[in-house]
PDB file of C-alpha atoms in Angstrom:
ATOM      1  CA  UNK A   1      57.400  19.866  52.627  1.00 73.00           C
ATOM      2  CA  UNK A   2      60.690  18.040  52.941  1.00 76.00           C
ATOM      3  CA  UNK A   3      61.668  15.010  50.896  1.00 83.00           C
ATOM      4  CA  UNK A   4      64.317  12.616  52.113  1.00 86.00           C
ATOM      5  CA  UNK A   5      65.711  10.034  49.704  1.00 89.00           C
ATOM      6  CA  UNK A   6      67.223   7.217  51.716  1.00 91.00           C
ATOM      7  CA  UNK A   7      69.103   4.246  50.365  1.00 91.00           C
ATOM      8  CA  UNK A   8      68.755   0.930  52.154  1.00 94.00           C
ATOM      9  CA  UNK A   9      71.329  -0.280  54.638  1.00 95.00           C
ATOM     10  CA  UNK A  10      74.026  -2.746  53.642  1.00 94.00           C
ATOM     11  CA  UNK A  11      72.469  -5.816  52.032  1.00 93.00           C
ATOM     12  CA  UNK A  12      73.997  -9.254  51.549  1.00 91.00           C
ATOM     13  CA  UNK A  13      74.657  -8.307  47.916  1.00 87.00           C
ATOM     14  CA  UNK A  14      76.571  -5.203  49.013  1.00 86.00           C
ATOM     15  CA  UNK A  15      78.713  -7.287  51.356  1.00 87.00           C
ATOM     16  CA  UNK A  16      79.695 -10.001  48.858  1.00 81.00           C
ATOM     17  CA  UNK A  17      81.274 -10.223  45.447  1.00 75.00           C
ATOM     18  CA  UNK A  18      79.258 -10.855  42.290  1.00 71.00           C
ATOM     19  CA  UNK A  19      79.599 -14.624  42.708  1.00 72.00           C
ATOM     20  CA  UNK A  20      77.231 -14.467  45.707  1.00 74.00           C
ATOM     21  CA  UNK A  21      74.255 -12.502  44.402  1.00 79.00           C
ATOM     22  CA  UNK A  22      70.783 -12.968  45.901  1.00 79.00           C
ATOM     23  CA  UNK A  23      67.588 -11.996  44.035  1.00 82.00           C
ATOM     24  CA  UNK A  24      66.039 -10.259  47.080  1.00 86.00           C
ATOM     25  CA  UNK A  25      68.706 -10.005  49.776  1.00 90.00           C
ATOM     26  CA  UNK A  26      68.143  -9.250  53.430  1.00 93.00           C
ATOM     27  CA  UNK A  27      70.159  -6.636  55.259  1.00 95.00           C
ATOM     28  CA  UNK A  28      73.364  -7.752  56.912  1.00 95.00           C
ATOM     29  CA  UNK A  29      73.875  -7.171  60.630  1.00 97.00           C
ATOM     30  CA  UNK A  30      75.689  -3.954  59.695  1.00 97.00           C
ATOM     31  CA  UNK A  31      72.730  -2.958  57.498  1.00 96.00           C
ATOM     32  CA  UNK A  32      70.341  -3.402  60.431  1.00 97.00           C
ATOM     33  CA  UNK A  33      72.649  -1.278  62.596  1.00 98.00           C
ATOM     34  CA  UNK A  34      72.733   1.408  59.898  1.00 97.00           C
ATOM     35  CA  UNK A  35      68.909   1.445  59.733  1.00 97.00           C
ATOM     36  CA  UNK A  36      68.674   1.788  63.532  1.00 97.00           C
ATOM     37  CA  UNK A  37      71.264   4.600  63.566  1.00 95.00           C
ATOM     38  CA  UNK A  38      69.421   6.421  60.792  1.00 93.00           C
ATOM     39  CA  UNK A  39      66.125   6.271  62.710  1.00 94.00           C
ATOM     40  CA  UNK A  40      67.837   7.460  65.907  1.00 92.00           C
ATOM     41  CA  UNK A  41      69.530  10.341  64.097  1.00 88.00           C
ATOM     42  CA  UNK A  42      66.443  11.446  62.167  1.00 88.00           C
ATOM     43  CA  UNK A  43      64.155  11.287  65.184  1.00 87.00           C
ATOM     44  CA  UNK A  44      66.554  13.537  67.117  1.00 82.00           C
ATOM     45  CA  UNK A  45      67.606  15.842  64.274  1.00 77.00           C
ATOM     46  CA  UNK A  46      66.297  19.307  63.522  1.00 68.00           C
ATOM     47  CA  UNK A  47      64.516  20.603  60.466  1.00 61.00           C
ATOM     48  CA  UNK A  48      67.435  21.077  58.081  1.00 58.00           C
ATOM     49  CA  UNK A  49      65.564  23.539  55.869  1.00 57.00           C
ATOM     50  CA  UNK A  50      65.272  26.145  58.639  1.00 51.00           C
ATOM     51  CA  UNK A  51      68.971  25.769  59.422  1.00 48.00           C
ATOM     52  CA  UNK A  52      70.107  26.416  55.862  1.00 52.00           C
ATOM     53  CA  UNK A  53      67.747  29.315  55.117  1.00 54.00           C
ATOM     54  CA  UNK A  54      68.804  31.521  58.003  1.00 54.00           C
ATOM     55  CA  UNK A  55      72.017  33.476  58.316  1.00 58.00           C
ATOM     56  CA  UNK A  56      74.515  32.269  60.911  1.00 59.00           C
ATOM     57  CA  UNK A  57      73.959  35.523  62.855  1.00 63.00           C
ATOM     58  CA  UNK A  58      70.161  35.419  62.686  1.00 63.00           C
ATOM     59  CA  UNK A  59      68.721  34.805  66.174  1.00 61.00           C
ATOM     60  CA  UNK A  60      65.881  32.862  64.526  1.00 57.00           C
ATOM     61  CA  UNK A  61      68.426  30.201  63.647  1.00 55.00           C
ATOM     62  CA  UNK A  62      67.949  28.818  67.128  1.00 55.00           C
ATOM     63  CA  UNK A  63      64.272  28.207  66.407  1.00 55.00           C
ATOM     64  CA  UNK A  64      64.587  24.750  64.889  1.00 59.00           C
ATOM     65  CA  UNK A  65      61.847  22.203  64.609  1.00 61.00           C
ATOM     66  CA  UNK A  66      62.317  18.471  64.798  1.00 73.00           C
ATOM     67  CA  UNK A  67      61.991  16.400  61.648  1.00 79.00           C
ATOM     68  CA  UNK A  68      58.641  14.683  61.479  1.00 80.00           C
ATOM     69  CA  UNK A  69      58.142  11.985  58.869  1.00 86.00           C
ATOM     70  CA  UNK A  70      54.520  11.570  57.845  1.00 88.00           C
ATOM     71  CA  UNK A  71      54.903   9.252  54.863  1.00 92.00           C
ATOM     72  CA  UNK A  72      57.423   6.540  54.036  1.00 94.00           C
ATOM     73  CA  UNK A  73      57.409   4.935  50.594  1.00 95.00           C
ATOM     74  CA  UNK A  74      59.490   1.851  49.888  1.00 94.00           C
ATOM     75  CA  UNK A  75      60.039  -0.688  47.149  1.00 92.00           C
ATOM     76  CA  UNK A  76      58.761  -4.222  47.751  1.00 91.00           C
ATOM     77  CA  UNK A  77      62.329  -5.429  48.366  1.00 91.00           C
ATOM     78  CA  UNK A  78      63.234  -6.941  51.755  1.00 93.00           C
ATOM     79  CA  UNK A  79      66.214  -4.631  52.258  1.00 94.00           C
ATOM     80  CA  UNK A  80      64.057  -1.496  51.914  1.00 94.00           C
ATOM     81  CA  UNK A  81      61.341  -2.835  54.198  1.00 95.00           C
ATOM     82  CA  UNK A  82      63.975  -3.762  56.784  1.00 97.00           C
ATOM     83  CA  UNK A  83      65.583  -0.308  56.509  1.00 97.00           C
ATOM     84  CA  UNK A  84      62.201   1.386  56.922  1.00 96.00           C
ATOM     85  CA  UNK A  85      61.150  -0.634  59.986  1.00 97.00           C
ATOM     86  CA  UNK A  86      63.104   1.458  62.570  1.00 97.00           C
ATOM     87  CA  UNK A  87      61.879   4.701  60.932  1.00 96.00           C
ATOM     88  CA  UNK A  88      58.274   3.505  61.128  1.00 96.00           C
ATOM     89  CA  UNK A  89      58.767   2.710  64.801  1.00 96.00           C
ATOM     90  CA  UNK A  90      60.539   6.001  65.574  1.00 94.00           C
ATOM     91  CA  UNK A  91      57.989   8.215  63.799  1.00 93.00           C
ATOM     92  CA  UNK A  92      54.814   6.210  64.339  1.00 94.00           C
ATOM     93  CA  UNK A  93      53.880   6.166  60.666  1.00 92.00           C
ATOM     94  CA  UNK A  94      53.323   3.474  58.059  1.00 92.00           C
ATOM     95  CA  UNK A  95      55.615   2.277  55.276  1.00 93.00           C
ATOM     96  CA  UNK A  96      53.719   2.262  51.984  1.00 95.00           C
ATOM     97  CA  UNK A  97      55.002  -0.313  49.503  1.00 94.00           C
ATOM     98  CA  UNK A  98      55.011   1.013  45.962  1.00 91.00           C
ATOM     99  CA  UNK A  99      55.701  -1.603  43.258  1.00 85.00           C
ATOM    100  CA  UNK A 100      57.132   0.937  40.796  1.00 84.00           C
ATOM    101  CA  UNK A 101      59.955   1.948  43.135  1.00 83.00           C
ATOM    102  CA  UNK A 102      62.991  -0.198  42.411  1.00 76.00           C
ATOM    103  CA  UNK A 103      66.685   0.006  41.706  1.00 71.00           C
ATOM    104  CA  UNK A 104      67.777   0.714  38.126  1.00 68.00           C
ATOM    105  CA  UNK A 105      67.912  -2.599  36.329  1.00 60.00           C
ATOM    106  CA  UNK A 106      65.038  -3.965  38.397  1.00 55.00           C
ATOM    107  CA  UNK A 107      65.012  -7.360  39.991  1.00 58.00           C
ATOM    108  CA  UNK A 108      67.464  -9.977  38.859  1.00 56.00           C
ATOM    109  CA  UNK A 109      68.357 -13.573  39.351  1.00 55.00           C
ATOM    110  CA  UNK A 110      71.415 -15.693  38.696  1.00 54.00           C
ATOM    111  CA  UNK A 111      70.881 -18.301  36.003  1.00 58.00           C
ATOM    112  CA  UNK A 112      73.064 -21.276  35.203  1.00 59.00           C
ATOM    113  CA  UNK A 113      72.873 -20.959  31.414  1.00 60.00           C
ATOM    114  CA  UNK A 114      76.198 -19.159  31.156  1.00 57.00           C
ATOM    115  CA  UNK A 115      74.629 -15.739  30.594  1.00 55.00           C
ATOM    116  CA  UNK A 116      75.127 -14.593  34.163  1.00 51.00           C
ATOM    117  CA  UNK A 117      72.628 -12.277  35.796  1.00 48.00           C
ATOM    118  CA  UNK A 118      69.291 -11.267  34.284  1.00 46.00           C
TER     119      UNK A 118
END
């Protein structure tokens, strides 16, 4: 079994300063491009475990297997769903939304009571 931990592509919150924070931001155009590039790379990449286990001189090193994602788990945030979409398409699997997967600090919103972000 291989486990890949993938962070979402660039979101609107990543692209702006703290004065422009969105509670559940979409990906930016760059973020969508990053998600597409990730899916293209992963669908054409080889099994990294077999590459690292074998010696450089081992003829078996040439016997690589493509990566095959069978399960994708995402948080319920838009940016993660949008990042997963190209992977789902490339690997023909389903993205499973898990409500307990979220960024440290959880969801937040800007409030106008002078206390900032909660």
